[in-house]
Amino acid sequence: MRNRSAVERFNTWIESYRRILVRFERLAVCFMAAVK
């Protein structure tokens, strides 16, 4: 049971990290477009 909660917490962390990464990539693309 304790192991399962750790896995769920890890999955939640991965999802939030991926969301931040996607937002950062979009921001970088917009920034590069603005520079060009």
N, CA, C and O atoms as a DFTB+ gen file, in Angstrom:
144 C
 N C O
     1  1       0.843      -1.210       0.000
     2  2       0.000       0.000       0.000
     3  2       0.876       1.256       0.000
     4  3       0.606       2.221      -0.715
     5  1       1.930       1.219       0.819
     6  2       2.818       2.370       0.885
     7  2       3.548       2.554      -0.444
     8  3       3.779       3.676      -0.894
     9  1       3.906       1.424      -1.062
    10  2       4.605       1.467      -2.347
    11  2       3.711       2.069      -3.422
    12  3       4.172       2.833      -4.271
    13  1       2.433       1.719      -3.380
    14  2       1.487       2.223      -4.375
    15  2       1.345       3.743      -4.287
    16  3       1.279       4.426      -5.309
    17  1       1.298       4.262      -3.072
    18  2       1.168       5.711      -2.913
    19  2       2.419       6.421      -3.440
    20  3       2.328       7.523      -3.981
    21  1       3.570       5.796      -3.282
    22  2       4.818       6.374      -3.790
    23  2       4.777       6.426      -5.318
    24  3       5.193       7.411      -5.928
    25  1       4.270       5.352      -5.925
    26  2       4.163       5.303      -7.389
    27  2       3.185       6.365      -7.874
    28  3       3.452       7.043      -8.867
    29  1       2.066       6.518      -7.193
    30  2       1.077       7.524      -7.581
    31  2       1.660       8.926      -7.463
    32  3       1.415       9.779      -8.316
    33  1       2.428       9.163      -6.410
    34  2       3.051      10.466      -6.218
    35  2       4.068      10.724      -7.331
    36  3       4.185      11.842      -7.833
    37  1       4.805       9.670      -7.709
    38  2       5.780       9.789      -8.787
    39  2       5.091      10.118     -10.108
    40  3       5.560      10.971     -10.861
    41  1       3.974       9.438     -10.388
    42  2       3.210       9.698     -11.616
    43  2       2.700      11.131     -11.645
    44  3       2.746      11.789     -12.685
    45  1       2.215      11.618     -10.506
    46  2       1.719      12.994     -10.418
    47  2       2.856      13.974     -10.697
    48  3       2.673      14.974     -11.392
    49  1       4.049      13.667     -10.136
    50  2       5.211      14.527     -10.340
    51  2       5.606      14.540     -11.812
    52  3       5.934      15.592     -12.360
    53  1       5.575      13.369     -12.454
    54  2       5.919      13.262     -13.881
    55  2       4.943      14.085     -14.720
    56  3       5.353      14.805     -15.631
    57  1       3.646      13.975     -14.407
    58  2       2.635      14.726     -15.159
    59  2       2.842      16.230     -15.026
    60  3       2.773      16.957     -16.017
    61  1       3.095      16.698     -13.811
    62  2       3.287      18.136     -13.601
    63  2       4.569      18.603     -14.289
    64  3       4.618      19.701     -14.843
    65  1       5.615      17.757     -14.251
    66  2       6.882      18.098     -14.888
    67  2       6.705      18.193     -16.400
    68  3       7.235      19.096     -17.047
    69  1       5.938      17.228     -16.959
    70  2       5.702      17.229     -18.400
    71  2       4.912      18.470     -18.803
    72  3       5.172      19.062     -19.851
    73  1       3.944      18.864     -17.968
    74  2       3.131      20.054     -18.255
    75  2       4.016      21.297     -18.280
    76  3       3.868      22.151     -19.155
    77  1       4.933      21.399     -17.323
    78  2       5.854      22.539     -17.263
    79  2       6.771      22.527     -18.474
    80  3       7.058      23.573     -19.057
    81  1       7.237      21.320     -18.856
    82  2       8.132      21.187     -20.000
    83  2       7.444      21.633     -21.281
    84  3       8.041      22.339     -22.093
    85  1       6.189      21.224     -21.468
    86  2       5.427      21.605     -22.662
    87  2       5.250      23.120     -22.706
    88  3       5.406      23.739     -23.758
    89  1       4.921      23.714     -21.553
    90  2       4.729      25.161     -21.486
    91  2       6.042      25.879     -21.806
    92  3       6.044      26.894     -22.502
    93  1       7.162      25.347     -21.295
    94  2       8.469      25.953     -21.538
    95  2       8.845      25.848     -23.011
    96  3       9.394      26.794     -23.575
    97  1       8.552      24.694     -23.649
    98  2       8.857      24.519     -25.068
    99  2       8.072      25.519     -25.910
   100  3       8.612      26.119     -26.839
   101  1       6.794      25.694     -25.579
   102  2       5.956      26.638     -26.314
   103  2       6.505      28.055     -26.150
   104  3       6.534      28.834     -27.103
   105  1       6.936      28.375     -24.937
   106  2       7.489      29.693     -24.661
   107  2       8.777      29.903     -25.464
   108  3       9.002      30.982     -26.012
   109  1       9.626      28.861     -25.532
   110  2      10.880      28.945     -26.277
   111  2      10.608      29.141     -27.766
   112  3      11.298      29.917     -28.427
   113  1       9.606      28.442     -28.293
   114  2       9.249      28.574     -29.710
   115  2       8.770      30.000     -29.991
   116  3       9.158      30.601     -30.992
   117  1       7.939      30.529     -29.120
   118  2       7.440      31.903     -29.287
   119  2       8.590      32.895     -29.194
   120  3       8.629      33.877     -29.935
   121  1       9.520      32.642     -28.291
   122  2      10.665      33.530     -28.118
   123  2      11.556      33.529     -29.356
   124  3      11.991      34.586     -29.815
   125  1      11.831      32.320     -29.904
   126  2      12.654      32.216     -31.110
   127  2      11.981      32.904     -32.289
   128  3      12.641      33.557     -33.097
   129  1      10.653      32.752     -32.381
   130  2       9.915      33.405     -33.460
   131  2      10.006      34.923     -33.322
   132  3      10.129      35.633     -34.320
   133  1       9.947      35.417     -32.091
   134  2      10.022      36.861     -31.853
   135  2      11.422      37.373     -32.192
   136  3      11.570      38.482     -32.707
   137  1      12.455      36.567     -31.903
   138  2      13.829      36.975     -32.186
   139  2      14.055      37.057     -33.698
   140  3      14.693      37.985     -34.197
   141  1      13.522      36.071     -34.410
   142  2      13.684      36.078     -35.876
   143  2      12.779      37.135     -36.497
   144  3      12.769      37.299     -37.717
